[in-house]
Coordinates of C-alpha atoms in Angstrom, one line a residue:
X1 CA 49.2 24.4 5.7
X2 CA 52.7 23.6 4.8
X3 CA 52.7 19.9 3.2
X4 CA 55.1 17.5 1.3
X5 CA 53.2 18.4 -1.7
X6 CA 54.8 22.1 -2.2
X7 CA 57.1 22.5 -4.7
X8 CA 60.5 21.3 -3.6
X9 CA 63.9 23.0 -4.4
X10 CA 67.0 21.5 -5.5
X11 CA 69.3 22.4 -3.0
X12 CA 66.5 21.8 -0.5
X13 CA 66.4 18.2 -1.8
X14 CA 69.9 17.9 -1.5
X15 CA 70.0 19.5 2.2
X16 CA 67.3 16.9 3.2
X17 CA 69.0 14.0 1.5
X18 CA 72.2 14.5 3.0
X19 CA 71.0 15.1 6.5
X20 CA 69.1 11.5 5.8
X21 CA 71.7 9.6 5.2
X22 CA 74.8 11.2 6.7
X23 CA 73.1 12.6 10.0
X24 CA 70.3 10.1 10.7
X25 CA 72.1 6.8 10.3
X26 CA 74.4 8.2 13.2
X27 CA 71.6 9.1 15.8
X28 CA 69.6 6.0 15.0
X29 CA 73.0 4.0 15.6
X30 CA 73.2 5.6 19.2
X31 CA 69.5 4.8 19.4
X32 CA 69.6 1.3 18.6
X33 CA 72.6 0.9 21.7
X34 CA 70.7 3.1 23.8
X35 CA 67.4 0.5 23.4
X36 CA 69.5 -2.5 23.2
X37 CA 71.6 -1.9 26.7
X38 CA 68.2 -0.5 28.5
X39 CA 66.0 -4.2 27.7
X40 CA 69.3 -6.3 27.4
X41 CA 67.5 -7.6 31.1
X42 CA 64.9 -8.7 29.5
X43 CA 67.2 -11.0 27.4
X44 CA 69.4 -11.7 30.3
X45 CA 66.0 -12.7 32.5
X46 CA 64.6 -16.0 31.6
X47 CA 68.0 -17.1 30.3
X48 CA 69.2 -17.8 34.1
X49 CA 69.7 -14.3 35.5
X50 CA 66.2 -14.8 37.5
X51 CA 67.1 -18.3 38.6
X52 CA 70.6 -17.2 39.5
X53 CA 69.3 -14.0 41.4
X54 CA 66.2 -15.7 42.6
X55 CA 64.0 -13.2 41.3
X56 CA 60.2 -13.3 41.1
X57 CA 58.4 -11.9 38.5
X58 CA 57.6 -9.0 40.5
X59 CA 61.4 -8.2 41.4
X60 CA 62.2 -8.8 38.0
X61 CA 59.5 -5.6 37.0
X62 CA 60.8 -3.9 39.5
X63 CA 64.6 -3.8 38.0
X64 CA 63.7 -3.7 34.7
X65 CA 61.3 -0.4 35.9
X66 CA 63.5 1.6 38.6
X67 CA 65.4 2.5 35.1
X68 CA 62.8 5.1 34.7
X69 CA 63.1 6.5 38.5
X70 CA 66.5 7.6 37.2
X71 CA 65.9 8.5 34.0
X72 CA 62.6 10.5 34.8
X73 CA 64.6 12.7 37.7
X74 CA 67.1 14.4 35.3
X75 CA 65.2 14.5 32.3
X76 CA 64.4 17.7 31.7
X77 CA 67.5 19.0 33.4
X78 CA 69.4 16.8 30.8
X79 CA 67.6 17.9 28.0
X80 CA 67.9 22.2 28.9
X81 CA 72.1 21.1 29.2
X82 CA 72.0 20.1 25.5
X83 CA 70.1 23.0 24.6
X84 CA 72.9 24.9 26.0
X85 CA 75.7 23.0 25.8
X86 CA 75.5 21.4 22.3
X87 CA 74.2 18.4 21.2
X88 CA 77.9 17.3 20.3
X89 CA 79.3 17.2 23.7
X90 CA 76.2 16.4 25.7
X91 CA 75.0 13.0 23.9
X92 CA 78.9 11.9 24.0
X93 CA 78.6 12.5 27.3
X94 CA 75.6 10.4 27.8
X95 CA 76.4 7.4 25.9
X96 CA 79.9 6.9 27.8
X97 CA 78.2 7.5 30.7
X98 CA 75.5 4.9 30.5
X99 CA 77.9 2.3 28.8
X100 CA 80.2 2.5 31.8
X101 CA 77.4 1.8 34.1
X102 CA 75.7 -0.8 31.9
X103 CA 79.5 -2.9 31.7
X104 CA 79.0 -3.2 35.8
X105 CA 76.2 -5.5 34.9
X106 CA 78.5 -8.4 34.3
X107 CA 79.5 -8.7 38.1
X108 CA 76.3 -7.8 39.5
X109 CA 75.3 -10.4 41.8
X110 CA 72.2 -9.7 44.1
X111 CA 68.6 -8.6 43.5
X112 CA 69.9 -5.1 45.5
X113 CA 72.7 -4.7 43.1
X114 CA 70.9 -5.2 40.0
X115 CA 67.9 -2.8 41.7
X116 CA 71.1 0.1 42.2
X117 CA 72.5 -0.6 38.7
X118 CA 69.0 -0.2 36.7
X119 CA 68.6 3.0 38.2
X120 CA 71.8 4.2 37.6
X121 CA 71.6 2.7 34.4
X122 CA 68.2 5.3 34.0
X123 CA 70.4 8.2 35.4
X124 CA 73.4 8.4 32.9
X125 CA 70.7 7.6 30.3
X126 CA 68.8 10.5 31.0
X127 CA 68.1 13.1 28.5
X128 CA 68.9 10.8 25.2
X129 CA 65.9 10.2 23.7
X130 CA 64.1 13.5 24.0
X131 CA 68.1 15.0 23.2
X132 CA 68.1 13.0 20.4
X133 CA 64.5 13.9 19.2
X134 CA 65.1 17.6 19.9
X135 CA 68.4 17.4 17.8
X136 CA 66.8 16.1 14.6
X137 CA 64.0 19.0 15.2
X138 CA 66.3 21.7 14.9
X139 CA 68.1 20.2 11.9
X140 CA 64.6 19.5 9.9
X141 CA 61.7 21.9 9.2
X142 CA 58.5 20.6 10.0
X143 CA 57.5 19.6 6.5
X144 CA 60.2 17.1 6.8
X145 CA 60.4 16.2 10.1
X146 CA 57.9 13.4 9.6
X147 CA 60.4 11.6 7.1
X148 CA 63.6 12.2 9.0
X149 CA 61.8 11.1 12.2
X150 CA 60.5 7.7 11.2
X151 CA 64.3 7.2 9.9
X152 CA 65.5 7.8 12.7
X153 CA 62.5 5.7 15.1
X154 CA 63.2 2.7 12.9
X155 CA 66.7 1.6 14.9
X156 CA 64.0 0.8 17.8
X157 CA 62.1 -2.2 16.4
X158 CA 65.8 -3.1 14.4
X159 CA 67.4 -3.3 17.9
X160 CA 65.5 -6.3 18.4
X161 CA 65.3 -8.2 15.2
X162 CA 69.7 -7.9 15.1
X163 CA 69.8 -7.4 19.0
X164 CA 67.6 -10.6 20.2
X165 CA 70.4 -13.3 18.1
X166 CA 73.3 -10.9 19.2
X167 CA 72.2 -11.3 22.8
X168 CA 71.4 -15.1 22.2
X169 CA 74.5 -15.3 20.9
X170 CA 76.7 -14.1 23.5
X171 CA 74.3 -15.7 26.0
X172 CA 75.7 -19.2 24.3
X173 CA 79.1 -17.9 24.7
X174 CA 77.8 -19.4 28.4
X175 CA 81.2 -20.6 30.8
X176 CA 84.1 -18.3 28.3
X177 CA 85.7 -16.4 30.8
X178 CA 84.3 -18.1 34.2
X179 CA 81.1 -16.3 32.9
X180 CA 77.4 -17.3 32.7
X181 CA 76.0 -16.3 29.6
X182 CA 73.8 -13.6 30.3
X183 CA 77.0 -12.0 32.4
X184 CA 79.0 -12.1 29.0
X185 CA 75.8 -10.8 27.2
X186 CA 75.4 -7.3 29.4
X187 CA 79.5 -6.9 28.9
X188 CA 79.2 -7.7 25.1
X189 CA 76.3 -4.7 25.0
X190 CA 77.9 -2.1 26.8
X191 CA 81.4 -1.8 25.1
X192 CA 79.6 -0.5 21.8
X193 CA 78.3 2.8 24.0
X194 CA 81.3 3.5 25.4
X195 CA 82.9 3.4 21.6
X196 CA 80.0 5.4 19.7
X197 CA 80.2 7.4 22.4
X198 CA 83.7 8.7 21.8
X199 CA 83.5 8.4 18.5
X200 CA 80.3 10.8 18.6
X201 CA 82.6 13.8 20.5
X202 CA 84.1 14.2 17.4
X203 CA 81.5 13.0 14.4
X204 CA 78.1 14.8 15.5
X205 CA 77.7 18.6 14.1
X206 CA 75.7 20.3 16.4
X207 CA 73.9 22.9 13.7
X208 CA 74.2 22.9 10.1
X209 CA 76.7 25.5 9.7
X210 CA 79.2 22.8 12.0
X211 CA 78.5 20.2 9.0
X212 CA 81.6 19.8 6.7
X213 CA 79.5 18.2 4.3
X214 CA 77.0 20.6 3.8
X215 CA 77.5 23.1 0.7
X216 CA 77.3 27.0 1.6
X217 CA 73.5 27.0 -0.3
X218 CA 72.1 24.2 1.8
X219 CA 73.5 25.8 4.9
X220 CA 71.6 29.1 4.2
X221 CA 68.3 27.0 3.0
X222 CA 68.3 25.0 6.3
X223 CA 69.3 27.7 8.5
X224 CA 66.6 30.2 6.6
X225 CA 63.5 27.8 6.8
X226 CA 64.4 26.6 10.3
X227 CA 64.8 30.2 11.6
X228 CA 61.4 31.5 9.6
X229 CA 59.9 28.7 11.0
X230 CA 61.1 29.7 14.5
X231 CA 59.4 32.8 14.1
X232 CA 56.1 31.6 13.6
X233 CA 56.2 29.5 16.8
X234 CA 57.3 31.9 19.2
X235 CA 54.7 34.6 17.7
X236 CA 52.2 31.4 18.7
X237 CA 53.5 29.8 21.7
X238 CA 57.0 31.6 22.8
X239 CA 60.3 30.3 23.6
X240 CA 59.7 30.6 27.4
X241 CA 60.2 27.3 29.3
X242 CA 57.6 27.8 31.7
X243 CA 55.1 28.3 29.2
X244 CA 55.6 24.6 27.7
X245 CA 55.3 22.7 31.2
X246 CA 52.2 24.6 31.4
X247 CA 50.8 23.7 28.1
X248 CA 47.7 21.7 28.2
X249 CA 48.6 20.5 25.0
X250 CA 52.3 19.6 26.1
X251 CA 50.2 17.9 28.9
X252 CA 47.7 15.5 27.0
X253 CA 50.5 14.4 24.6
X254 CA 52.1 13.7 27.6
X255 CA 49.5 11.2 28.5
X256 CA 49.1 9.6 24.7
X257 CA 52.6 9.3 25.3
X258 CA 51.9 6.9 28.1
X259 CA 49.5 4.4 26.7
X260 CA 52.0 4.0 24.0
X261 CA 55.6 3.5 26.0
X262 CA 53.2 1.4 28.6
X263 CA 52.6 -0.9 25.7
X264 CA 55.8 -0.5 24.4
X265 CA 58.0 -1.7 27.4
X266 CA 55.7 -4.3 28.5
X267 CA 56.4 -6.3 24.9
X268 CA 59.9 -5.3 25.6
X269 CA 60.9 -6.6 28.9
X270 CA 58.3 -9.5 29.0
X271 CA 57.9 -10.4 25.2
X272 CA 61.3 -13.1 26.3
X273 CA 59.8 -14.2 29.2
X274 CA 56.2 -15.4 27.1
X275 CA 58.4 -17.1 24.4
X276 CA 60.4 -18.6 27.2
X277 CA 56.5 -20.1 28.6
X278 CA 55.6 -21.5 25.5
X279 CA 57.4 -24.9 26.2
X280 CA 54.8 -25.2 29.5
X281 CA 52.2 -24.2 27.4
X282 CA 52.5 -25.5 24.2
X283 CA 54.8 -28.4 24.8
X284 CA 57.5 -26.6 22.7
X285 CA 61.4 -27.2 22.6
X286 CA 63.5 -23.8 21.7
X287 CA 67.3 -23.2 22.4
X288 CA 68.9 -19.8 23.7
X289 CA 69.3 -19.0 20.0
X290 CA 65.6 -20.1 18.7
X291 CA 64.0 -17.6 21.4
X292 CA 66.4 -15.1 20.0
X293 CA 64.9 -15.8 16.8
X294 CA 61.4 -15.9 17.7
X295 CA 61.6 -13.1 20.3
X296 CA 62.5 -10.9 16.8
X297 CA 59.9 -12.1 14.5
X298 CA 57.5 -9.5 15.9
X299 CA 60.0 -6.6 14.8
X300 CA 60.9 -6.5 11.2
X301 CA 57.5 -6.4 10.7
X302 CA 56.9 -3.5 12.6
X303 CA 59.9 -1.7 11.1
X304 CA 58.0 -2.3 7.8
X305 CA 55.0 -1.2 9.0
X306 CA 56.6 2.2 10.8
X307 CA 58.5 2.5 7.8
X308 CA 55.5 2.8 5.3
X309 CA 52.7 4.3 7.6
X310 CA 55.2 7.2 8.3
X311 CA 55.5 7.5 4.5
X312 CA 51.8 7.9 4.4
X313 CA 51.8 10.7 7.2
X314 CA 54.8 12.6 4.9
X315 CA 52.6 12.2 2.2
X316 CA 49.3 13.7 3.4
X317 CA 50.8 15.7 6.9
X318 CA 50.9 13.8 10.4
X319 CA 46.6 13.4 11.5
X320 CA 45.2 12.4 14.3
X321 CA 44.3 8.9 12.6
X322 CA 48.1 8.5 11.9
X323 CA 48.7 8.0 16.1
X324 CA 45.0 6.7 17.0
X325 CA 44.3 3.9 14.7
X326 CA 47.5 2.0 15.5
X327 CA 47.5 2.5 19.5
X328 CA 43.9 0.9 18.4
X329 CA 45.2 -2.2 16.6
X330 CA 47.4 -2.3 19.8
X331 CA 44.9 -2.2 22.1
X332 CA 42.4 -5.0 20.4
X333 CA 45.5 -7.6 19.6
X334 CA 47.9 -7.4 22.6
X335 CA 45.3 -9.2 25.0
X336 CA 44.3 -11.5 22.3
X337 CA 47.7 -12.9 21.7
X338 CA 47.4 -14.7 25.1
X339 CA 44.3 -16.4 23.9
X340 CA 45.5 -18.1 20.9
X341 CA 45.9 -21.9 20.7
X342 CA 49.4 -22.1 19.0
X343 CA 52.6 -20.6 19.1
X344 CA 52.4 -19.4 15.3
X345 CA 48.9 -17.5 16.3
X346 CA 50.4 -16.0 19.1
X347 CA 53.2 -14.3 17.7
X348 CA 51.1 -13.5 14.6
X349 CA 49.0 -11.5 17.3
X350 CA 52.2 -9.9 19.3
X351 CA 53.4 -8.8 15.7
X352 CA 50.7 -7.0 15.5
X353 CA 50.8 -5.6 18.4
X354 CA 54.2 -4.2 17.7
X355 CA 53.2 -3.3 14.1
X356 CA 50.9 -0.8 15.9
X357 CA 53.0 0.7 18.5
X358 CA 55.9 1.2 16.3
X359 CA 53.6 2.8 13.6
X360 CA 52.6 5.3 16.4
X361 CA 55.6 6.8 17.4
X362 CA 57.3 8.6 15.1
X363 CA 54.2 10.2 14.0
X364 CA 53.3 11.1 17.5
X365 CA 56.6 13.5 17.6
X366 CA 56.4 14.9 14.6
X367 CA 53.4 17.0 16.7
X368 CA 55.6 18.6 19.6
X369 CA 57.9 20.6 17.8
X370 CA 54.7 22.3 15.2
X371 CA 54.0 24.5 18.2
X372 CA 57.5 24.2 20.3
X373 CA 60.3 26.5 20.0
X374 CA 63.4 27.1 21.5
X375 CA 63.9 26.3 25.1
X376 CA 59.9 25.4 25.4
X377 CA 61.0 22.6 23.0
X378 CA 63.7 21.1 25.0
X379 CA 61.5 21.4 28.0
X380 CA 58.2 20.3 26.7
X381 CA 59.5 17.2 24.5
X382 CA 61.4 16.2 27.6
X383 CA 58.4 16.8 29.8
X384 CA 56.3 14.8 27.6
X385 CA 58.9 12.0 27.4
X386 CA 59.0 12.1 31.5
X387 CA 55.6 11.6 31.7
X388 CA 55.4 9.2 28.9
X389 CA 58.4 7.1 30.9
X390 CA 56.6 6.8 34.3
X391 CA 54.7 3.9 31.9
X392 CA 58.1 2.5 31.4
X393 CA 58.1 1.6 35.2
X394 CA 54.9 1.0 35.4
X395 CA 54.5 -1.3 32.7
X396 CA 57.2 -4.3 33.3
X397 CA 56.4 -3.8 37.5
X398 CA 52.3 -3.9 37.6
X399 CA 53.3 -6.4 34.5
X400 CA 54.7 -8.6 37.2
X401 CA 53.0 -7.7 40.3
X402 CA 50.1 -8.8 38.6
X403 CA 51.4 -11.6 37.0
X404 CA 52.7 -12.9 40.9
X405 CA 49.1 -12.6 42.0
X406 CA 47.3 -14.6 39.0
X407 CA 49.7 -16.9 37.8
X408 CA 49.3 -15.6 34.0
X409 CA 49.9 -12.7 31.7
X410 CA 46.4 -12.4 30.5
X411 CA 45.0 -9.8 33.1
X412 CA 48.0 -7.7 32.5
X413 CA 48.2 -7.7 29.3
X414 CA 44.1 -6.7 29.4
X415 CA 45.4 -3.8 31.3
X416 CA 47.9 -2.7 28.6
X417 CA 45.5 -2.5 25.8
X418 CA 43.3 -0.2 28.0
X419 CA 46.1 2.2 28.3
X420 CA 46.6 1.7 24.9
X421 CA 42.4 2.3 24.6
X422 CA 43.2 5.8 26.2
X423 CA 45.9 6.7 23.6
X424 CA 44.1 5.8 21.0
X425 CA 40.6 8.1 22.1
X426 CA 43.5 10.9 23.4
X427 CA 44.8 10.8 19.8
X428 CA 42.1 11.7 18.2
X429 CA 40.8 14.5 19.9
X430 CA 44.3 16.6 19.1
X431 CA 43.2 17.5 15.3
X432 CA 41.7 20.9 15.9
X433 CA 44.8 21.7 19.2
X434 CA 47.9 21.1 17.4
X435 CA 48.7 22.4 13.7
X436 CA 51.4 22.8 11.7
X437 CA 53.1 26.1 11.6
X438 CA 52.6 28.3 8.4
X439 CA 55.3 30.3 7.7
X440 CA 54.4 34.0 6.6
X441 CA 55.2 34.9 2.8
X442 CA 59.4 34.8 2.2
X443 CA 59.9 38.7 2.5

């Protein structure tokens, strides 16, 4: 099995190093708008956008899950046009695409409207993540994939510990420009994707030999191990597309992958909207800003924790354990939160909660791409991603619905940890079904 622990060249060090810091920062940068504009609502929601909408609970799930209608539909269309097209021109195209939606925001004035933008908003979105996730695969062999990865995966919790005070912040800007807050808010977090995204058209190599700051040598050790490593997964698996949607691995990551985003979006969108209740519940008195604050105390936490269990998983290869005793942590301490007696216990127990979820992810698609090649890889990471995103309209909508019907979060939030129960058992039945490739002796 090919592991961190092999002997490690110089000019593969190099090659590794310069793609972390000169490629990654770039992609997690798109990443962190890209997760900022799609749960800005659930900033903009208890901060007067439901009172000035009217919106119940269950309307507000509903908007903040019709994203995934959109996004779902052209997923794996998007993600087979960047295989073709370059990733270059096809996640440029994306980012302006969603940032020119997501500036319509500001004027929207009607539960309708906002239902029509979030699923646009889902539409020009589609394809980034698993584009994204695909690029970084065929830059990295597998050995290293792990590392880069959990780089990349750590703009996601960071969107929320900088993006909560950035949104709270602009939400304060409430009245400048004959504006409520949360109007100036959505404008505020849209300009940035329209700016990245040009800026990305002529930044973002799409292969190592289109990188200026490459040397010759790392070129033809990247290109080498990528391509011998090719080799071994189409002997296994294939480049056929067909053959990945039909994958019964392809499929049960597929349903990991929805435990996890089901826990992951329903602290995203409602995580606000429970800070916003404590001053019911606990008699407490926060501004715009301090929810801002609190909302992101769960976060840097988790990016600590995602940071240093992904080290682990470089360190000994990505196991089973590595996914399925987080998404266990997550499901024992998300339900729990709602049962503590103080504020300071509850968020103790959401932080761990996202501690978990965040620890899962990046070593979750490090697997994919050990038995993907090709056009199977653009099709099965985006199938799996699909899948995994029906959770992301499921989660904030039964979230609500459920919510409407009781009067409290604790019933839903039993039902996210049993989704993220059925990661967790998923997770660790995939040992034995998905390995690592091992790359035949160097001719």
């Amino acid at each position: 099995m090919a592991t961190a622990s092999q002997e490690i060249s110089q000019t593969e060090k190099s090659a590794i190093s310069k793609v972390a810091k000169l490629l990654v920062p770039f992609i997690a940068l798109m990443f962190f708008i890209n997760f900022l504009d799609r749960t800005a609502i659930s900033f903009a929601g208890p901060n007067g956008m439901t009172t000035d909408l009217a919106l119940t609970a269950a309307q507000f799930g509903f908007a903040a899950g019709i994203f995934f209608f959109g996004y779902i539909i052209l997923e794996v269309p998007s993600n087979l046009a960047l295989h073709k097209y370059g990733a270059r021109r096809w996640l440029a195209r994306i980012m302006v695409t969603w940032g020119i939606v997501a500036l319509l925001f500001t004027w929207v004035s009607s539960a309708t409207e906002l239902y029509i933008l979030r699923f646009l908003l889902g539409v020009a979105e589609a394809g980034f993540f698993p584009g994204a996730i695909l690029f970084l695969s065929m830059w990295v062999p597998s050995r290293h994939r792990n590392k880069i990865l959990a780089l990349f995966y750590l703009a996601q919790p960071l969107t929320i510990v900088v993006g909560a005070p950035l949104a709270a912040l602009l939400i304060d800007m409430h009245g400048a420009f004959g504006l409520e807050g949360w109007r100036i808010m959505f404008f505020g977090v849209a300009v940035p994707a329209i700016i990245v995204g040009i800026v990305t058209w002529y930044y973002l190599p799409d292969t190592p030999n289109d990188a200026k700051w490459l040397t010759k040598d790392e070129k033809d050790w990247l290109n080498g191990a990528l391509a011998q490593e090719e080799k071994v997964k189409q002997n296994a698996h294939g480049r056929m597309t067909g053959l990945a949607l039909t994958d019964g691995r392809v499929w049960l990551l597929s349903v990991i992958y929805f435990g996890l985003v089901y826990g992951l979006y329903a602290l995203a969108f409602f995580l606000p909207t429970i800070i916003a209740g404590f001053e019911t519940k606990f008699a407490t008195k926060f501004d715009v800003f301090d929810k801002g604050l609190v909302t992101a105390i769960p976060y840097l936490p988790a990016a600590v924790a995602l940071y240093f269990w992904s080290r682990d998983a470089a360190k000994r290869g990505v196991r089973a354990w590595h996914i399925g005793i987080p998404a266990l942590v997550g499901a024992a301490s998300i339900p729990a939160a709602l049962y503590m007696n103080s504020p300071e216990a509850t968020i103790l127990m959401i932080t761990i909660t996202a501690c978990a979820i965040f620890s899962a992810l990046p070593n979750f698609w490090a697997i994919p791409s050990r038995f993907l090649s090709g056009p199977a890889a653009a099709a099965g990471i985006a199938l799996i991603n699909t899948i995994g995103n029906v959770a992301g309209f499921a989660a904030p909508y039964i979230t609500g619905r459920v919510k409407d019907a009781t009067g409290v979060y604790e019933l839903p939030m039993f039902i996210v940890g049993a989704f993220l129960l059925l990661s967790a058992i998923l997770a660790f039945s995939i040992t034995n079904r998905v390995r690592e490739p091992v790359p035949s002796p160097a001719e």
